[in-house]
CSV table of C-alpha atoms and ligand atoms in Angstrom, one decimal:
chain,number,residue,atom,x,y,z
M,1179,MET,CA,-9.7,-12.1,-13.8
M,1180,SER,CA,-11.0,-13.7,-17.0
M,1181,ALA,CA,-10.1,-17.3,-17.9
M,1182,LYS,CA,-8.1,-16.0,-20.8
M,1183,GLN,CA,-6.0,-13.6,-18.6
M,1184,LEU,CA,-5.5,-16.4,-16.2
M,1185,GLU,CA,-4.2,-18.6,-19.0
M,1186,ALA,CA,-1.9,-15.9,-20.2
M,1187,GLN,CA,-0.3,-15.8,-16.8
M,1188,THR,CA,-0.1,-19.4,-16.0
M,1189,SER,CA,1.0,-21.2,-19.2
M,1190,ASP,CA,3.3,-20.4,-22.0
M,1191,ARG,CA,3.3,-21.5,-25.6
M,1192,THR,CA,5.0,-24.7,-24.7
M,1193,GLY,CA,2.2,-25.5,-22.3
M,1194,GLN,CA,4.6,-25.4,-19.3
M,1195,ALA,CA,2.8,-24.8,-16.1
M,1196,MET,CA,4.2,-21.6,-14.5
M,1197,ASN,CA,4.0,-20.2,-11.1
M,1198,PRO,CA,2.3,-16.8,-11.2
M,1199,GLU,CA,3.8,-16.1,-7.7
M,1200,ALA,CA,7.4,-16.2,-8.9
M,1201,PRO,CA,8.3,-14.5,-12.2
M,1202,PHE,CA,11.9,-15.0,-13.1
M,1203,ILE,CA,12.2,-11.4,-14.3
M,1204,HIS,CA,9.9,-8.9,-12.5
M,1205,VAL,CA,9.9,-5.3,-13.5
M,1206,GLU,CA,7.7,-2.7,-11.8
M,1207,HIS,CA,7.2,1.0,-12.6
M,1208,LEU,CA,10.4,1.2,-14.5
M,1209,THR,CA,11.1,4.8,-15.7
M,1210,LYS,CA,14.0,6.4,-17.4
M,1211,VAL,CA,14.4,10.2,-17.8
M,1212,PHE,CA,17.3,11.3,-19.9
M,1213,HIS,CA,18.8,14.7,-19.1
M,1214,PRO,CA,21.0,16.3,-21.8
M,1215,ALA,CA,24.7,16.5,-21.0
M,1216,LYS,CA,25.2,19.9,-19.3
M,1217,SER,CA,28.2,20.9,-21.3
M,1218,ARG,CA,26.2,20.6,-24.5
M,1219,SER,CA,23.2,22.6,-23.4
M,1220,LEU,CA,22.9,26.3,-23.6
M,1221,GLY,CA,21.6,28.7,-21.0
M,1222,TRP,CA,17.8,28.6,-20.9
M,1223,LEU,CA,17.7,25.2,-22.6
M,1224,ARG,CA,19.8,23.7,-19.9
M,1225,LYS,CA,17.6,25.1,-17.3
M,1226,LYS,CA,14.3,23.9,-19.0
M,1227,SER,CA,15.7,20.4,-19.8
M,1228,ALA,CA,17.2,19.8,-16.4
M,1229,GLN,CA,13.7,20.4,-14.9
M,1230,GLU,CA,11.8,18.3,-17.4
M,1231,GLY,CA,14.2,15.8,-19.0
M,1232,PHE,CA,13.1,13.4,-21.6
M,1233,VAL,CA,11.0,10.5,-20.4
M,1234,ALA,CA,12.1,7.6,-22.6
M,1235,VAL,CA,10.5,4.9,-20.5
M,1236,ASN,CA,7.4,5.8,-18.5
M,1237,ASP,CA,6.2,3.6,-15.6
M,1238,VAL,CA,6.6,0.2,-17.4
M,1239,SER,CA,5.8,-3.0,-15.6
M,1240,PHE,CA,6.1,-6.6,-16.8
M,1241,GLN,CA,6.9,-10.1,-15.7
M,1242,VAL,CA,8.8,-12.9,-17.5
M,1243,GLN,CA,8.6,-16.5,-16.5
M,1244,LYS,CA,11.5,-18.9,-16.7
M,1245,GLY,CA,11.8,-20.4,-20.2
M,1246,GLN,CA,9.6,-17.8,-21.9
M,1247,VAL,CA,10.2,-15.7,-24.9
M,1248,PHE,CA,9.0,-12.3,-24.0
M,1249,VAL,CA,8.9,-9.8,-26.9
M,1250,ILE,CA,9.0,-6.0,-26.5
M,1251,MET,CA,7.5,-4.5,-29.7
M,1252,GLY,CA,7.1,-0.9,-30.7
M,1253,LEU,CA,8.1,1.7,-33.2
M,1254,SER,CA,11.5,3.3,-33.3
M,1255,GLY,CA,12.1,5.5,-30.3
M,1256,SER,CA,9.4,3.9,-28.2
M,1257,GLY,CA,11.9,2.9,-25.5
M,1258,LYS,CA,12.6,-0.8,-26.2
M,1259,SER,CA,16.4,-0.7,-26.1
M,1260,THR,CA,16.3,1.6,-23.1
M,1261,ILE,CA,14.3,-1.0,-21.2
M,1262,ILE,CA,16.7,-3.9,-21.9
M,1263,ARG,CA,19.7,-1.6,-21.2
M,1264,MET,CA,18.2,-1.0,-17.8
M,1265,VAL,CA,17.7,-4.7,-17.2
M,1266,ASN,CA,21.3,-5.2,-18.1
M,1267,ARG,CA,22.3,-2.1,-16.1
M,1268,LEU,CA,24.2,-0.6,-19.0
M,1269,ILE,CA,22.2,2.4,-18.0
M,1270,ASP,CA,20.7,3.2,-14.6
M,1271,ALA,CA,16.9,3.5,-14.2
M,1272,SER,CA,15.5,6.7,-12.9
M,1273,ASP,CA,12.7,4.9,-10.9
M,1274,GLY,CA,11.1,1.5,-10.5
M,1275,THR,CA,12.3,-1.9,-9.6
M,1276,ILE,CA,14.0,-4.7,-11.6
M,1277,SER,CA,14.2,-8.1,-9.9
M,1278,VAL,CA,15.9,-11.1,-11.6
M,1279,ASP,CA,15.6,-14.4,-9.9
M,1280,GLY,CA,14.7,-12.7,-6.7
M,1281,LYS,CA,17.7,-10.3,-6.8
M,1282,ASP,CA,17.2,-6.5,-6.8
M,1283,VAL,CA,19.3,-5.6,-10.0
M,1284,ARG,CA,19.3,-1.9,-9.2
M,1285,SER,CA,21.2,-2.4,-6.0
M,1286,LEU,CA,23.8,-4.9,-7.1
M,1287,ALA,CA,27.3,-4.0,-5.8
M,1288,PRO,CA,30.1,-3.8,-8.5
M,1289,THR,CA,31.2,-7.4,-7.9
M,1290,GLU,CA,27.7,-8.7,-7.9
M,1291,LEU,CA,27.0,-6.7,-11.1
M,1292,ARG,CA,30.0,-8.3,-12.8
M,1293,ALA,CA,28.7,-11.8,-11.8
M,1294,TYR,CA,25.2,-10.9,-13.0
M,1295,ARG,CA,26.5,-9.8,-16.4
M,1296,ASN,CA,28.9,-12.7,-16.7
M,1297,GLN,CA,26.7,-15.5,-15.5
M,1298,THR,CA,23.1,-14.6,-15.6
M,1299,ILE,CA,22.5,-12.5,-18.7
M,1300,ASN,CA,23.9,-12.4,-22.2
M,1301,MET,CA,23.2,-9.5,-24.5
M,1302,VAL,CA,22.8,-10.1,-28.2
M,1303,PHE,CA,23.0,-7.3,-30.6
M,1304,GLN,CA,22.0,-6.9,-34.2
M,1305,HIS,CA,25.4,-7.6,-35.6
M,1306,PHE,CA,26.5,-10.8,-34.0
M,1307,GLY,CA,30.1,-9.8,-34.7
M,1308,LEU,CA,32.1,-13.0,-35.1
M,1309,PHE,CA,35.8,-13.0,-34.5
M,1310,PRO,CA,37.3,-13.2,-38.0
M,1311,HIS,CA,40.5,-14.9,-36.9
M,1312,LYS,CA,38.8,-17.6,-34.9
M,1313,SER,CA,37.3,-20.8,-36.2
M,1314,LEU,CA,33.5,-21.5,-35.8
M,1315,ILE,CA,34.1,-23.8,-32.8
M,1316,ASP,CA,36.3,-21.1,-31.1
M,1317,ASN,CA,33.8,-18.4,-31.9
M,1318,VAL,CA,30.9,-20.3,-30.3
M,1319,ALA,CA,33.0,-21.5,-27.4
M,1320,PHE,CA,34.3,-18.0,-26.7
M,1321,GLY,CA,31.5,-16.9,-24.4
M,1322,LEU,CA,32.1,-20.1,-22.3
M,1323,LYS,CA,35.8,-19.5,-22.2
M,1324,VAL,CA,35.5,-16.1,-20.7
M,1325,ARG,CA,33.2,-17.6,-18.1
M,1326,GLY,CA,36.0,-20.0,-17.2
M,1327,VAL,CA,34.4,-23.2,-18.5
M,1328,ASP,CA,36.7,-26.1,-19.0
M,1329,LYS,CA,38.0,-26.6,-22.6
M,1330,GLN,CA,36.6,-30.0,-23.1
M,1331,ILE,CA,33.1,-29.0,-21.9
M,1332,ARG,CA,33.0,-25.7,-23.8
M,1333,GLU,CA,34.1,-27.4,-27.1
M,1334,ALA,CA,31.5,-30.1,-26.6
M,1335,LYS,CA,28.8,-27.5,-26.1
M,1336,ALA,CA,30.0,-25.5,-29.1
M,1337,VAL,CA,29.8,-28.6,-31.3
M,1338,GLU,CA,26.3,-29.4,-30.1
M,1339,ALA,CA,25.2,-25.8,-30.8
M,1340,LEU,CA,26.8,-25.8,-34.2
M,1341,LYS,CA,25.1,-29.1,-35.1
M,1342,LEU,CA,21.8,-27.7,-34.1
M,1343,VAL,CA,22.2,-24.7,-36.5
M,1344,GLY,CA,23.2,-27.1,-39.3
M,1345,LEU,CA,26.9,-26.3,-39.3
M,1346,GLY,CA,28.2,-29.5,-37.5
M,1347,ASP,CA,30.4,-30.3,-40.5
M,1348,ARG,CA,32.0,-26.9,-40.6
M,1349,ILE,CA,33.3,-26.5,-37.0
M,1350,HIS,CA,36.8,-25.7,-38.1
M,1351,ALA,CA,35.8,-23.3,-40.9
M,1352,MET,CA,36.7,-19.6,-40.6
M,1353,PRO,CA,33.9,-17.0,-40.7
M,1354,ASP,CA,35.0,-15.5,-44.0
M,1355,GLN,CA,34.3,-18.9,-45.6
M,1356,LEU,CA,30.7,-18.6,-44.7
M,1357,SER,CA,27.7,-16.9,-46.3
M,1358,GLY,CA,25.9,-14.1,-44.5
M,1359,GLY,CA,23.1,-16.4,-43.4
M,1360,MET,CA,25.6,-19.0,-42.1
M,1361,LYS,CA,27.4,-16.3,-40.1
M,1362,GLN,CA,24.1,-15.4,-38.5
M,1363,ARG,CA,23.5,-19.0,-37.5
M,1364,VAL,CA,26.9,-19.1,-35.8
M,1365,GLY,CA,26.1,-16.0,-33.9
M,1366,LEU,CA,22.8,-17.5,-32.7
M,1367,ALA,CA,24.6,-20.7,-31.8
M,1368,ARG,CA,27.1,-18.7,-29.8
M,1369,ALA,CA,24.4,-16.7,-28.0
M,1370,LEU,CA,22.5,-19.9,-26.9
M,1371,ALA,CA,25.6,-22.0,-26.1
M,1372,THR,CA,26.6,-19.8,-23.1
M,1373,ASP,CA,25.4,-20.8,-19.6
M,1374,ALA,CA,23.6,-17.5,-19.1
M,1375,GLU,CA,19.9,-18.2,-18.4
M,1376,ILE,CA,18.7,-14.9,-19.8
M,1377,LEU,CA,19.2,-13.6,-23.3
M,1378,LEU,CA,18.5,-10.0,-24.1
M,1379,MET,CA,18.2,-9.8,-27.9
M,1380,ASP,CA,17.9,-6.3,-29.3
M,1381,GLU,CA,16.5,-6.5,-32.9
M,1382,PRO,CA,18.9,-9.3,-33.8
M,1383,PHE,CA,17.3,-10.1,-37.1
M,1384,SER,CA,16.3,-6.6,-38.3
M,1385,ALA,CA,19.1,-6.2,-40.8
M,1386,LEU,CA,18.5,-9.6,-42.5
M,1387,ASP,CA,16.7,-10.1,-45.8
M,1388,PRO,CA,13.3,-11.7,-45.4
M,1389,LEU,CA,14.2,-15.2,-46.3
M,1390,ILE,CA,17.2,-15.4,-44.0
M,1391,ARG,CA,15.2,-13.7,-41.3
M,1392,LYS,CA,12.4,-16.3,-41.5
M,1393,ASP,CA,15.1,-19.0,-41.3
M,1394,MET,CA,16.6,-17.4,-38.2
M,1395,GLN,CA,13.2,-17.1,-36.5
M,1396,GLU,CA,12.5,-20.8,-37.1
M,1397,LEU,CA,16.0,-21.6,-35.9
M,1398,LEU,CA,15.5,-19.6,-32.7
M,1399,ILE,CA,12.3,-21.5,-31.9
M,1400,LYS,CA,14.1,-24.8,-32.5
M,1401,LEU,CA,17.1,-23.8,-30.4
M,1402,GLN,CA,14.9,-22.5,-27.7
M,1403,ARG,CA,13.2,-26.0,-27.4
M,1404,ASN,CA,16.7,-27.4,-26.7
M,1405,PHE,CA,18.2,-24.7,-24.5
M,1406,LYS,CA,15.1,-23.3,-22.8
M,1407,LYS,CA,16.6,-19.8,-22.1
M,1408,THR,CA,14.5,-17.0,-20.8
M,1409,ILE,CA,14.6,-14.5,-23.6
M,1410,ILE,CA,13.7,-10.8,-23.9
M,1411,PHE,CA,13.5,-10.2,-27.6
M,1412,VAL,CA,13.1,-6.6,-29.0
M,1413,THR,CA,11.6,-6.1,-32.4
M,1414,HIS,CA,9.5,-3.5,-34.3
M,1415,ASP,CA,7.9,-6.2,-36.5
M,1416,LEU,CA,4.6,-7.4,-35.1
M,1417,ASN,CA,4.7,-10.6,-37.3
M,1418,GLU,CA,8.0,-11.5,-35.8
M,1419,ALA,CA,6.8,-10.6,-32.3
M,1420,MET,CA,3.7,-12.9,-32.7
M,1421,TYR,CA,5.7,-15.7,-34.2
M,1422,LEU,CA,8.3,-15.7,-31.5
M,1423,GLY,CA,6.7,-14.4,-28.4
M,1424,ASP,CA,5.0,-16.4,-25.7
M,1425,ARG,CA,3.9,-13.0,-24.5
M,1426,ILE,CA,4.3,-9.6,-26.2
M,1427,MET,CA,4.5,-6.2,-24.6
M,1428,VAL,CA,3.6,-3.3,-27.0
M,1429,MET,CA,5.3,0.0,-26.4
M,1430,LYS,CA,4.3,3.4,-27.5
M,1431,GLN,CA,6.2,6.6,-26.7
M,1432,GLY,CA,7.7,5.1,-23.6
M,1433,LYS,CA,4.5,3.5,-22.2
M,1434,ASP,CA,3.5,-0.2,-22.2
M,1435,ILE,CA,0.1,-0.1,-23.7
M,1436,GLN,CA,-0.7,-3.8,-23.9
M,1437,CYS,CA,0.9,-7.1,-22.8
M,1438,GLY,CA,-0.4,-10.5,-23.7
M,1439,THR,CA,-0.2,-13.4,-26.0
M,1440,ALA,CA,-0.5,-13.0,-29.8
M,1441,LEU,CA,-4.1,-14.1,-29.6
M,1442,ASP,CA,-4.8,-11.6,-26.8
M,1443,LEU,CA,-3.5,-8.7,-29.1
M,1444,LEU,CA,-5.5,-10.0,-32.1
M,1445,GLU,CA,-8.7,-10.7,-30.2
M,1446,ALA,CA,-8.8,-7.7,-28.0
M,1447,PRO,CA,-6.4,-4.9,-29.0
M,1448,ALA,CA,-6.3,-2.5,-26.1
M,1449,ASP,CA,-5.8,0.6,-28.2
M,1450,PRO,CA,-6.5,1.9,-31.7
M,1451,TYR,CA,-2.7,2.0,-32.3
M,1452,ILE,CA,-2.6,-1.8,-31.7
M,1453,GLU,CA,-5.7,-2.3,-33.7
M,1454,GLU,CA,-4.0,-0.6,-36.6
M,1455,PHE,CA,-0.9,-2.8,-36.2
M,1456,VAL,CA,-2.8,-6.1,-35.9
M,1457,ALA,CA,-4.8,-5.3,-39.1
M,1458,GLU,CA,-1.5,-5.9,-41.0
M,1459,VAL,CA,-0.7,-9.2,-39.4
M,1460,ASP,CA,-0.8,-12.4,-41.5
M,1461,ARG,CA,-2.9,-14.4,-39.0
M,1462,SER,CA,-2.4,-17.6,-40.9
M,1463,ARG,CA,1.4,-17.5,-40.3
M,1464,VAL,CA,1.5,-16.3,-36.7
M,1465,LEU,CA,-1.5,-18.1,-35.1
M,1466,THR,CA,-0.7,-21.7,-34.1
M,1467,ALA,CA,-2.9,-24.7,-33.4
M,1468,GLY,CA,-1.7,-24.6,-29.8
M,1469,MET,CA,-2.8,-21.0,-29.3
M,1470,ILE,CA,-6.3,-21.8,-30.6
M,1471,ALA,CA,-6.5,-25.1,-28.7
M,1472,ARG,CA,-5.6,-23.4,-25.4
M,1473,HIS,CA,-8.1,-20.6,-26.1
M,1474,THR,CA,-11.0,-22.8,-27.0
M,1475,SER,CA,-10.4,-25.4,-24.3
M,1476,ILE,CA,-10.7,-22.6,-21.7
M,1477,ALA,CA,-13.8,-21.2,-23.5
M,1478,ARG,CA,-15.4,-24.6,-23.4
M,1479,ALA,CA,-14.5,-24.9,-19.7
M,1480,THR,CA,-14.8,-28.7,-19.9
M,1481,GLY,CA,-11.5,-29.2,-21.9
M,1482,SER,CA,-11.5,-30.7,-25.3
M,1483,PRO,CA,-14.4,-32.6,-26.9
M,1484,ALA,CA,-13.8,-36.2,-27.7
M,1485,GLY,CA,-11.3,-36.4,-30.5
M,1486,ASN,CA,-10.1,-40.0,-30.5
M,1487,GLU,CA,-10.0,-40.3,-34.3
M,1488,ALA,CA,-8.7,-36.8,-35.0
M,1489,LEU,CA,-5.3,-36.4,-36.7
M,1490,GLN,CA,-2.6,-35.2,-34.3
M,1491,VAL,CA,-0.7,-32.0,-35.0
M,1492,PRO,CA,2.1,-30.4,-33.0
M,1493,GLU,CA,1.1,-27.2,-31.2
M,1494,GLY,CA,3.5,-25.0,-33.2
M,1495,THR,CA,1.7,-25.8,-36.4
M,1496,VAL,CA,0.7,-22.5,-38.0
M,1497,LEU,CA,-2.8,-22.2,-39.3
M,1498,HIS,CA,-1.9,-22.0,-43.0
M,1499,GLU,CA,-0.4,-25.5,-42.5
M,1500,LEU,CA,-3.7,-26.7,-41.0
M,1501,LEU,CA,-5.8,-25.6,-43.9
M,1502,PRO,CA,-4.9,-28.4,-46.3
M,1503,ILE,CA,-5.8,-30.9,-43.6
M,1504,PHE,CA,-9.3,-29.4,-43.3
M,1505,ALA,CA,-9.6,-29.1,-47.1
M,1506,ALA,CA,-9.0,-32.8,-47.3
M,1507,GLY,CA,-12.1,-33.4,-45.1
M,1508,ALA,CA,-10.9,-33.5,-41.5
M,1509,GLY,CA,-13.5,-32.0,-39.1
M,1510,GLN,CA,-11.0,-31.4,-36.3
M,1511,VAL,CA,-7.5,-32.0,-35.2
M,1512,ASP,CA,-6.0,-33.0,-31.9
M,1513,VAL,CA,-3.2,-30.7,-30.8
M,1514,VAL,CA,-0.3,-32.1,-28.9
M,1515,ASP,CA,2.5,-30.4,-27.0
M,1516,ASN,CA,6.3,-31.2,-27.4
M,1517,ASP,CA,5.9,-34.2,-25.1
M,1518,GLY,CA,3.0,-35.6,-27.2
M,1519,GLU,CA,0.4,-34.7,-24.6
M,1520,SER,CA,-2.9,-33.5,-25.9
M,1521,ILE,CA,-3.7,-29.8,-25.4
M,1522,GLY,CA,-7.1,-29.9,-26.9
M,1523,THR,CA,-8.8,-30.0,-30.3
M,1524,VAL,CA,-9.2,-27.4,-33.0
M,1525,THR,CA,-12.1,-27.5,-35.5
M,1526,ALA,CA,-12.2,-26.2,-39.0
M,1527,GLY,CA,-14.7,-23.6,-37.9
M,1528,GLU,CA,-12.4,-22.3,-35.2
M,1529,VAL,CA,-9.5,-22.0,-37.6
M,1530,PHE,CA,-11.6,-20.0,-40.1
M,1531,ALA,CA,-12.9,-17.8,-37.3
M,1532,ALA,CA,-9.4,-17.2,-36.0
M,1533,LEU,CA,-8.3,-16.2,-39.5
M,1534,SER,CA,-11.2,-13.7,-39.9
M,1535,PRO,CA,-10.6,-10.1,-38.9
M,1536,LYS,CA,-13.5,-10.4,-36.4
M,1537,GLY,CA,-11.6,-13.1,-34.6
M,1538,LEU,CA,-12.2,-16.2,-32.7
M,1539,SER,CA,-14.4,-14.9,-29.9
M,1540,ASN,CA,-17.0,-13.9,-32.5
M,1541,ALA,CA,-17.4,-17.6,-33.5
M,1542,SER,CA,-18.1,-18.9,-30.0
P,1012,LIG,N1,21.5,8.3,-24.0
P,1012,LIG,C1,20.4,9.0,-24.3
P,1012,LIG,N2,20.2,10.3,-24.1
P,1012,LIG,C2,19.1,11.0,-24.5
P,1012,LIG,N3,18.0,10.4,-25.1
P,1012,LIG,C3,18.1,9.1,-25.3
P,1012,LIG,C4,19.3,8.3,-25.0
P,1012,LIG,N4,19.1,7.0,-25.4
P,1012,LIG,C5,17.8,7.0,-25.9
P,1012,LIG,N5,17.3,8.2,-25.9
P,1012,LIG,C6,16.0,8.5,-26.4
P,1012,LIG,O1,15.0,7.7,-25.7
P,1012,LIG,C7,14.0,7.3,-26.7
P,1012,LIG,C8,13.9,5.8,-26.7
P,1012,LIG,O2,15.1,5.3,-27.2
P,1012,LIG,P1,15.3,3.7,-27.5
P,1012,LIG,O3,16.7,3.6,-28.0
P,1012,LIG,O4,15.0,3.0,-26.2
P,1012,LIG,O5,14.2,3.4,-28.6
P,1012,LIG,P2,13.9,2.1,-29.4
P,1012,LIG,O6,12.5,1.7,-29.1
P,1012,LIG,O7,14.9,1.1,-29.0
P,1012,LIG,O8,14.1,2.5,-30.9
P,1012,LIG,P3,14.7,1.8,-32.2
P,1012,LIG,O9,13.6,0.8,-32.6
P,1012,LIG,O10,15.0,2.9,-33.1
P,1012,LIG,O11,16.0,1.1,-31.7
P,1012,LIG,C9,14.4,7.9,-28.0
P,1012,LIG,O12,13.6,9.1,-28.2
P,1012,LIG,C10,15.8,8.2,-27.9
P,1012,LIG,O13,16.2,9.3,-28.6
P,1013,LIG,MG1,16.4,0.1,-30.1
C-alpha cells in the first residue's frame, strides 16, 4: 500500500487519527437488483425481466469512519440514492453486507430496526420540509421530541443549532416569515440537532441557486465542526463533492469506480470517466492547504521542513485564498489543524503545481 493510500485510510480532513480496523459504517459487496412488479409486466417481458432484473447497485464496497463526511458522487441513475436507501433499509439489499457500529443492518429485527432509524440515523432529503405551523425552535426541536428528549434539553439544543446557522434572534419566527435561504438553514440546523450519529443526505442542496448553495456548503462544514456527525452525502456535483467530502466514492452505472480523497481523484483518476469529470473542477476552490500539506509531508517522509517564521493558515483554507499570501512574497505557509497543531508546510511551488492540470505529483 502506498503512503498516500495509507493516509487516505488513516486520517480525515480534520486530521483526526482513525482506526482502520474499525470503520463506523462498513459496506461490502452491496448489490441491488430491481425486478419489475409482476402485475405490470406482460408475458415474455415478465419472464425475461424476472430472470435478469435491473442491477441498480453492483457489488459496491466502502467504509466510513466516525466523524467523516463521505460523499457518493455520480450522474443521475448511477445508484446513489439506492445505496443510501439500503443503508437506511428503506429498501432491502439483494446481496452484500451493511454493518453500522458493528451491527449487521440487514438482519435487524423490526424493533431493532425502529431503534436504528430513530436513534442512529437521520435521513435528510432535498426539500427540508419545515412544518409551516410550528415556530423555528419547535421545527428544530421536533426531531428530538419524537425521540423522547426532555423539553428543556431539546429547546436548548434547538437554540444552539439556530444560533450556529445565524438565526438565534429569530427562534420564535414562523417559517413563512423567512426567505428561502433562511428556511434551508433551519432545515440544516434541524438535521444536525438530533442525536442521530449518522446523517444520510440525498442531494440536499441540488435545488438551490448557486449563491445559497455555496452558503449552505460552508454552513455544513461549520456545523460539522461542532456536531461531528458521520455523514453520507449524495451529490452529482464534483465541485460540491470535493469541497465537502473527506472521502469521495464515484459511481457509474451502479459500480463504484473510485474511492479516495479529492486529491486522490485529481492526482490519479482511475478511469477516463473520472478524468473527464475532474477536468471541469475548479482546483483553486476545492483543494485546501490541509490536503496539500498532508500529501507533501508524506511525500517528504520526514514531515514538514522548518517553517518557524512561516505565516500560519487554517487547514481548510482553499488555494485561491492562499495565492495573495504568496503574491505578497511569502515562500511558504505553516498549515494548522482546528486545534492549532501544525500539519506541515505548503510552498508557493506546491500550490502552483496542485493548481496545474498535471498535478502535484509532477512537481515533486
Ligand atoms: N424501485 C425501483 N424499481 C426499479 N428501478 C429502480 C427503482 N429505484 C431505482 N431504480 C433504478 O435504479 C437506478 C438507480 O437509481 P437511483 O435512484 O439510485 O439513482 P441516483 O444515482 O440516485 O440518480 P439521481 O441522481 O437521478 O437521483 C435507476 O436506473 C433507477 O431507474
Ligand atoms: Mg438519487
